[in-house]
mmCIF file of C-alpha atoms and ligand atoms in Angstrom:
data_model
loop_
_atom_site.group_PDB
_atom_site.id
_atom_site.type_symbol
_atom_site.label_atom_id
_atom_site.label_comp_id
_atom_site.label_asym_id
_atom_site.label_seq_id
_atom_site.Cartn_x
_atom_site.Cartn_y
_atom_site.Cartn_z
ATOM 1 C CA MET A 1 12.158 -59.657 -13.206
ATOM 2 C CA THR A 2 9.330 -59.180 -11.368
ATOM 3 C CA ALA A 3 9.092 -60.505 -7.645
ATOM 4 C CA MET A 4 8.952 -64.086 -7.208
ATOM 5 C CA ASN A 5 6.801 -63.454 -4.527
ATOM 6 C CA THR A 6 3.579 -62.878 -6.163
ATOM 7 C CA PHE A 7 0.357 -65.475 -6.334
ATOM 8 C CA GLU A 8 1.671 -67.168 -9.542
ATOM 9 C CA ASN A 9 5.345 -66.803 -8.829
ATOM 10 C CA LYS A 10 4.936 -68.664 -5.850
ATOM 11 C CA ARG A 11 2.617 -71.371 -7.006
ATOM 12 C CA PHE A 12 5.074 -72.147 -9.956
ATOM 13 C CA LEU A 13 7.815 -72.598 -7.428
ATOM 14 C CA ALA A 14 5.869 -74.515 -5.033
ATOM 15 C CA ARG A 15 5.763 -76.777 -8.226
ATOM 16 C CA ILE A 16 9.368 -77.056 -8.499
ATOM 17 C CA ARG A 17 9.462 -78.040 -5.109
ATOM 18 C CA GLY A 18 7.193 -80.788 -5.418
ATOM 19 C CA GLY A 19 4.646 -79.270 -2.298
ATOM 20 C CA ASP A 20 3.302 -75.585 -0.933
ATOM 21 C CA PHE A 21 6.239 -74.604 -0.021
ATOM 22 C CA ALA A 22 8.231 -71.288 -0.805
ATOM 23 C CA HIS A 23 11.710 -71.564 0.916
ATOM 24 C CA PRO A 24 14.783 -73.900 0.293
ATOM 25 C CA GLY A 25 14.866 -77.609 1.698
ATOM 26 C CA GLU A 26 11.022 -77.721 2.193
ATOM 27 C CA GLU A 27 10.416 -80.266 4.194
ATOM 28 C CA GLU A 28 14.057 -81.111 5.653
ATOM 29 C CA ALA A 29 14.080 -77.202 6.650
ATOM 30 C CA ILE A 30 11.027 -77.772 8.527
ATOM 31 C CA ASP A 31 12.174 -80.286 10.190
ATOM 32 C CA LEU A 32 15.331 -79.113 11.305
ATOM 33 C CA VAL A 33 13.373 -75.713 12.262
ATOM 34 C CA LEU A 34 11.750 -77.545 14.491
ATOM 35 C CA SER A 35 14.170 -80.068 16.397
ATOM 36 C CA HIS A 36 15.163 -76.233 17.731
ATOM 37 C CA VAL A 37 11.601 -74.036 18.406
ATOM 38 C CA LYS A 38 9.845 -77.626 19.694
ATOM 39 C CA PRO A 39 6.091 -76.203 20.046
ATOM 40 C CA GLN A 40 4.301 -78.656 22.083
ATOM 41 C CA PRO A 41 0.903 -79.670 21.341
ATOM 42 C CA ARG A 42 -1.922 -77.495 22.236
ATOM 43 C CA GLU A 43 0.940 -74.491 22.181
ATOM 44 C CA THR A 44 -0.361 -71.344 19.590
ATOM 45 C CA VAL A 45 2.181 -70.697 17.342
ATOM 46 C CA LEU A 46 2.183 -68.716 14.430
ATOM 47 C CA ASP A 47 3.849 -68.839 10.846
ATOM 48 C CA ALA A 48 4.513 -64.750 10.451
ATOM 49 C CA GLY A 49 4.503 -64.663 6.354
ATOM 50 C CA CYS A 50 2.935 -67.751 5.590
ATOM 51 C CA GLY A 51 3.178 -68.104 2.061
ATOM 52 C CA LEU A 52 1.059 -70.455 -0.011
ATOM 53 C CA GLY A 53 0.615 -72.757 3.748
ATOM 54 C CA ALA A 54 2.097 -76.004 2.767
ATOM 55 C CA THR A 55 4.428 -74.863 5.887
ATOM 56 C CA ALA A 56 2.109 -73.913 8.473
ATOM 57 C CA ASP A 57 -0.230 -77.407 7.578
ATOM 58 C CA ALA A 58 3.157 -79.420 8.035
ATOM 59 C CA ILE A 59 4.195 -78.411 11.330
ATOM 60 C CA GLY A 60 0.682 -78.316 12.815
ATOM 61 C CA LYS A 61 0.283 -81.893 11.757
ATOM 62 C CA LYS A 62 3.551 -82.855 13.670
ATOM 63 C CA THR A 63 3.275 -81.220 16.145
ATOM 64 C CA GLY A 64 0.163 -81.085 17.135
ATOM 65 C CA ALA A 65 0.626 -77.041 18.392
ATOM 66 C CA VAL A 66 -2.910 -74.329 16.604
ATOM 67 C CA VAL A 67 -0.765 -73.015 13.750
ATOM 68 C CA VAL A 68 -2.221 -69.697 12.496
ATOM 69 C CA GLY A 69 -1.113 -68.306 9.202
ATOM 70 C CA VAL A 70 0.091 -64.732 8.533
ATOM 71 C CA ASP A 71 0.664 -63.402 5.135
ATOM 72 C CA LEU A 72 0.216 -59.726 2.993
ATOM 73 C CA ASP A 73 -0.601 -61.627 0.348
ATOM 74 C CA ALA A 74 -4.384 -62.551 0.532
ATOM 75 C CA GLU A 75 -4.371 -64.568 -3.156
ATOM 76 C CA SER A 76 -2.060 -66.875 -0.668
ATOM 77 C CA VAL A 77 -4.285 -66.370 1.646
ATOM 78 C CA ARG A 78 -7.193 -67.491 0.013
ATOM 79 C CA HIS A 79 -5.467 -70.496 -0.946
ATOM 80 C CA ALA A 80 -3.790 -71.438 2.343
ATOM 81 C CA ASN A 81 -7.809 -71.470 4.302
ATOM 82 C CA ALA A 82 -9.106 -73.461 0.629
ATOM 83 C CA THR A 83 -6.513 -75.881 1.127
ATOM 84 C CA TYR A 84 -5.275 -76.509 4.482
ATOM 85 C CA ARG A 85 -8.997 -76.450 6.216
ATOM 86 C CA ASP A 86 -7.234 -77.723 9.859
ATOM 87 C CA PHE A 87 -5.780 -73.983 10.166
ATOM 88 C CA GLN A 88 -6.243 -70.678 9.753
ATOM 89 C CA PHE A 89 -4.741 -68.017 7.732
ATOM 90 C CA ILE A 90 -4.983 -64.311 7.854
ATOM 91 C CA PRO A 91 -4.594 -61.169 5.209
ATOM 92 C CA GLY A 92 -1.689 -59.120 7.101
ATOM 93 C CA ASP A 93 1.357 -57.465 7.897
ATOM 94 C CA VAL A 94 3.859 -59.328 10.037
ATOM 95 C CA THR A 95 5.331 -55.702 11.054
ATOM 96 C CA LYS A 96 1.504 -55.326 12.756
ATOM 97 C CA LEU A 97 0.199 -58.271 14.237
ATOM 98 C CA GLY A 98 -1.783 -56.392 16.915
ATOM 99 C CA GLU A 99 -4.020 -54.559 14.406
ATOM 100 C CA LEU A 100 -5.130 -57.947 14.047
ATOM 101 C CA ALA A 101 -7.056 -60.301 15.845
ATOM 102 C CA LEU A 102 -4.778 -62.879 16.795
ATOM 103 C CA PRO A 103 -4.662 -65.170 19.721
ATOM 104 C CA LYS A 104 -1.031 -64.486 22.450
ATOM 105 C CA MET A 105 1.196 -66.997 20.470
ATOM 106 C CA ASP A 106 3.465 -69.486 22.292
ATOM 107 C CA VAL A 107 5.784 -69.378 19.171
ATOM 108 C CA ILE A 108 6.718 -67.466 16.181
ATOM 109 C CA TYR A 109 8.589 -69.196 13.462
ATOM 110 C CA ALA A 110 9.276 -67.334 9.742
ATOM 111 C CA PHE A 111 10.125 -68.987 6.251
ATOM 112 C CA ASN A 112 12.419 -66.521 4.081
ATOM 113 C CA SER A 113 9.747 -63.595 4.626
ATOM 114 C CA LEU A 114 11.449 -61.460 6.864
ATOM 115 C CA TYR A 115 14.338 -61.311 4.309
ATOM 116 C CA ALA A 116 11.471 -59.343 2.087
ATOM 117 C CA CYS A 117 10.549 -56.662 5.113
ATOM 118 C CA PRO A 118 13.189 -53.962 5.318
ATOM 119 C CA ASP A 119 12.013 -53.450 9.123
ATOM 120 C CA LEU A 120 13.425 -55.461 11.237
ATOM 121 C CA ASP A 121 12.591 -53.354 14.384
ATOM 122 C CA ALA A 122 9.208 -53.214 13.473
ATOM 123 C CA CYS A 123 9.057 -56.639 13.013
ATOM 124 C CA PHE A 124 10.093 -57.862 16.435
ATOM 125 C CA ALA A 125 8.057 -55.038 17.699
ATOM 126 C CA SER A 126 5.100 -56.386 16.276
ATOM 127 C CA PHE A 127 5.841 -59.948 17.197
ATOM 128 C CA ASN A 128 5.616 -57.858 21.133
ATOM 129 C CA GLU A 129 2.196 -57.254 20.891
ATOM 130 C CA VAL A 130 1.043 -60.506 20.155
ATOM 131 C CA ALA A 131 3.650 -62.986 22.057
ATOM 132 C CA ASN A 132 2.941 -64.546 25.699
ATOM 133 C CA PRO A 133 5.331 -64.191 28.192
ATOM 134 C CA GLY A 134 7.766 -67.188 28.018
ATOM 135 C CA ALA A 135 7.661 -66.854 23.423
ATOM 136 C CA ARG A 136 9.928 -68.849 21.630
ATOM 137 C CA ILE A 137 10.798 -67.100 18.091
ATOM 138 C CA GLY A 138 12.388 -69.529 15.381
ATOM 139 C CA VAL A 139 13.783 -67.477 12.121
ATOM 140 C CA PHE A 140 14.844 -68.889 9.020
ATOM 141 C CA ASP A 141 16.178 -66.705 6.427
ATOM 142 C CA TYR A 142 18.697 -65.930 4.310
ATOM 143 C CA ILE A 143 22.034 -64.046 5.182
ATOM 144 C CA ALA A 144 23.421 -61.122 3.559
ATOM 145 C CA TYR A 145 27.019 -61.020 4.330
ATOM 146 C CA ASP A 146 27.762 -58.851 1.065
ATOM 147 C CA ALA A 147 24.860 -56.631 0.582
ATOM 148 C CA GLY A 148 26.625 -54.217 -2.030
ATOM 149 C CA ALA A 149 27.831 -57.424 -4.449
ATOM 150 C CA LEU A 150 24.343 -59.548 -3.388
ATOM 151 C CA ALA A 151 22.426 -56.068 -4.921
ATOM 152 C CA ALA A 152 24.897 -56.014 -8.105
ATOM 153 C CA THR A 153 23.374 -59.222 -8.686
ATOM 154 C CA GLY A 154 19.559 -58.344 -8.109
ATOM 155 C CA CYS A 155 18.500 -61.493 -7.656
ATOM 156 C CA LEU A 156 16.962 -61.232 -3.835
ATOM 157 C CA PRO A 157 15.371 -57.259 -3.016
ATOM 158 C CA PRO A 158 18.696 -54.961 -0.731
ATOM 159 C CA SER A 159 16.075 -56.181 2.754
ATOM 160 C CA VAL A 160 18.188 -59.276 2.657
ATOM 161 C CA HIS A 161 19.439 -59.007 6.450
ATOM 162 C CA SER A 162 23.050 -58.798 8.084
ATOM 163 C CA MET A 163 23.957 -61.113 10.841
ATOM 164 C CA THR A 164 24.552 -58.304 12.489
ATOM 165 C CA GLN A 165 21.157 -57.197 11.611
ATOM 166 C CA MET A 166 19.994 -59.943 12.940
ATOM 167 C CA ARG A 167 20.992 -60.133 16.867
ATOM 168 C CA GLN A 168 21.115 -56.669 17.214
ATOM 169 C CA LEU A 169 17.906 -55.049 16.062
ATOM 170 C CA PRO A 170 15.658 -57.600 17.406
ATOM 171 C CA GLU A 171 17.741 -57.157 20.558
ATOM 172 C CA ARG A 172 16.794 -53.394 20.210
ATOM 173 C CA GLN A 173 13.234 -54.930 21.089
ATOM 174 C CA GLY A 174 13.390 -57.024 23.581
ATOM 175 C CA TRP A 175 14.027 -60.314 22.239
ATOM 176 C CA ALA A 176 18.033 -62.133 22.449
ATOM 177 C CA CYS A 177 19.372 -64.124 20.253
ATOM 178 C CA THR A 178 19.639 -67.805 22.166
ATOM 179 C CA GLY A 179 20.913 -69.483 19.266
ATOM 180 C CA ILE A 180 22.409 -69.511 15.360
ATOM 181 C CA VAL A 181 22.805 -72.247 13.537
ATOM 182 C CA ASN A 182 24.639 -71.889 10.095
ATOM 183 C CA LEU A 183 22.957 -72.834 6.849
ATOM 184 C CA ASP A 184 25.179 -71.575 4.137
ATOM 185 C CA LEU A 185 25.969 -75.017 2.909
ATOM 186 C CA ALA A 186 22.551 -76.246 3.007
ATOM 187 C CA TYR A 187 21.525 -73.397 1.415
ATOM 188 C CA ALA A 188 23.901 -73.686 -1.433
ATOM 189 C CA ALA A 189 22.797 -77.552 -1.654
ATOM 190 C CA TRP A 190 19.291 -77.173 -1.598
ATOM 191 C CA TYR A 191 19.642 -74.425 -4.061
ATOM 192 C CA ALA A 192 21.759 -76.739 -6.472
ATOM 193 C CA ARG A 193 18.512 -79.559 -5.759
ATOM 194 C CA PHE A 194 16.169 -76.597 -7.409
ATOM 195 C CA LEU A 195 17.967 -75.896 -10.018
ATOM 196 C CA ALA A 196 18.361 -79.790 -11.051
ATOM 197 C CA ARG A 197 15.121 -79.798 -10.175
ATOM 198 C CA MET A 198 14.151 -77.285 -12.830
ATOM 199 C CA ASP A 199 16.973 -78.632 -15.895
ATOM 200 C CA GLU A 200 15.082 -82.452 -15.489
ATOM 201 C CA ASN A 201 11.813 -80.605 -15.340
ATOM 202 C CA ARG A 202 12.374 -77.916 -17.948
ATOM 203 C CA GLU A 203 9.782 -78.540 -21.126
ATOM 204 C CA MET A 204 7.054 -79.433 -18.898
ATOM 205 C CA LEU A 205 7.825 -76.436 -16.330
ATOM 206 C CA ALA A 206 8.654 -73.986 -19.709
ATOM 207 C CA ALA A 207 5.309 -75.629 -20.635
ATOM 208 C CA VAL A 208 3.017 -74.748 -17.886
ATOM 209 C CA ARG A 209 4.310 -70.829 -17.571
ATOM 210 C CA SER A 210 6.399 -70.205 -20.750
ATOM 211 C CA PRO A 211 9.738 -70.580 -22.182
ATOM 212 C CA GLU A 212 11.251 -66.668 -21.317
ATOM 213 C CA VAL A 213 9.849 -67.242 -17.753
ATOM 214 C CA PHE A 214 11.334 -70.504 -17.159
ATOM 215 C CA GLU A 215 14.871 -69.155 -18.132
ATOM 216 C CA ALA A 216 13.914 -65.854 -15.684
ATOM 217 C CA VAL A 217 13.055 -68.311 -12.795
ATOM 218 C CA ARG A 218 16.127 -70.626 -13.670
ATOM 219 C CA LYS A 219 18.994 -67.447 -14.333
ATOM 220 C CA ARG A 220 17.692 -66.081 -10.760
ATOM 221 C CA TYR A 221 17.986 -69.134 -8.924
ATOM 222 C CA ALA A 222 21.650 -70.029 -10.633
ATOM 223 C CA ASP A 223 22.312 -66.649 -9.119
ATOM 224 C CA MET A 224 21.531 -67.096 -5.643
ATOM 225 C CA LEU A 225 23.148 -70.095 -6.097
ATOM 226 C CA HIS A 226 25.900 -68.461 -7.211
ATOM 227 C CA CYS A 227 25.613 -66.292 -4.866
ATOM 228 C CA LEU A 228 25.788 -69.016 -2.404
ATOM 229 C CA GLU A 229 29.114 -70.120 -3.619
ATOM 230 C CA GLN A 230 31.130 -67.026 -3.322
ATOM 231 C CA GLY A 231 29.881 -66.322 -0.039
ATOM 232 C CA THR A 232 27.959 -63.070 -0.814
ATOM 233 C CA LEU A 233 24.739 -65.140 0.160
ATOM 234 C CA GLY A 234 24.257 -67.730 3.660
ATOM 235 C CA GLY A 235 21.367 -69.517 4.827
ATOM 236 C CA ALA A 236 20.730 -69.195 8.762
ATOM 237 C CA LEU A 237 17.912 -70.348 11.570
ATOM 238 C CA HIS A 238 17.820 -67.306 14.440
ATOM 239 C CA LEU A 239 16.345 -68.253 17.452
ATOM 240 C CA TYR A 240 15.496 -65.619 20.334
ATOM 241 C CA ALA A 241 13.596 -65.463 23.798
ATOM 242 C CA ARG A 242 12.604 -62.109 26.064
ATOM 243 C CA ALA A 243 15.785 -60.886 26.816
HETATM 244 C C1 SAM B 1 9.466 -66.406 0.378
HETATM 245 S S1 SAM B 1 7.395 -66.582 0.628
HETATM 246 C C2 SAM B 1 7.592 -67.962 1.750
HETATM 247 C C3 SAM B 1 6.404 -68.339 2.216
HETATM 248 C C4 SAM B 1 6.366 -69.014 3.129
HETATM 249 N N1 SAM B 1 6.950 -68.692 4.175
HETATM 250 C C5 SAM B 1 7.032 -70.641 3.033
HETATM 251 O O1 SAM B 1 8.140 -71.360 3.359
HETATM 252 O O2 SAM B 1 6.475 -71.626 2.135
HETATM 253 C C6 SAM B 1 7.688 -65.221 1.325
HETATM 254 C C7 SAM B 1 6.282 -64.241 2.044
HETATM 255 O O3 SAM B 1 6.154 -63.869 2.655
HETATM 256 C C8 SAM B 1 5.029 -62.937 2.065
HETATM 257 N N2 SAM B 1 5.752 -60.736 3.769
HETATM 258 C C9 SAM B 1 6.438 -60.467 3.041
HETATM 259 N N3 SAM B 1 6.512 -59.640 3.663
HETATM 260 C C10 SAM B 1 5.531 -59.926 4.498
HETATM 261 C C11 SAM B 1 4.912 -59.218 5.117
HETATM 262 N N4 SAM B 1 5.151 -57.407 5.759
HETATM 263 N N5 SAM B 1 3.816 -58.844 5.981
HETATM 264 C C12 SAM B 1 3.414 -60.627 5.423
HETATM 265 N N6 SAM B 1 3.741 -61.527 5.117
HETATM 266 C C13 SAM B 1 4.423 -61.120 4.357
HETATM 267 C C14 SAM B 1 4.886 -63.073 1.298
HETATM 268 O O4 SAM B 1 3.813 -62.365 0.530
HETATM 269 C C15 SAM B 1 5.498 -64.429 0.464
HETATM 270 O O5 SAM B 1 4.261 -65.114 0.036
#
């Protein structure tokens, strides 16, 4: 099956989630991350891998911070700039942030985007290029507890990081892990809710794309839920500050 990170697929997932979000937990997850990361009014905040832009818009509006989104997918960035006009969205690679004309950031956060970056060292080295000295980072993402079993299902790319990688690789780039919020159970509940929404809206969603796409997406999310229930996949919020 094709990657879920294409513009068309993100729009389809957003429709199921009821907003331009491509992360589990939607608004609930945003509030959870904000309760830990706490951007202040007028602080500069980077949304690394911002997707369709609703997360950056919600965080900017909830906190009064100046949020800038960066995403590899130019079509998502165009959609975000056209839809969420209070904030700026820039096409670019989160592993090469130094190449973009960005302000220095007080906060950097990422919602389910770093799992798609095989080189976590490069991500955190890149964060160094744009972070203010006192900057803090929040990474809300999948966790691979059994990379082999997860890869066998093909429901996520092999780049999903382990707990050990999430602690050790940022440290090599000068970022100490200051806290971990385990979200394994929350992820399982959020994916069960996602599948229930797909089933409730089966006819409408199948008509939006096609019955084949609907079934392929449903299978992928059912596989993810199965991995979450088996304990081969999990979720976590990792918090970092300068070591
Ligand atoms: C699952 S979506 C999440 C989008 C958004 N954070 C949200 O919560 O709705 C993952 C996003 O990460 C982006 N992405 C993946 N690798 C990236 C990279 N190296 N640089 C910038 N964006 C990247 C993809 O294009 C995609 O939009």
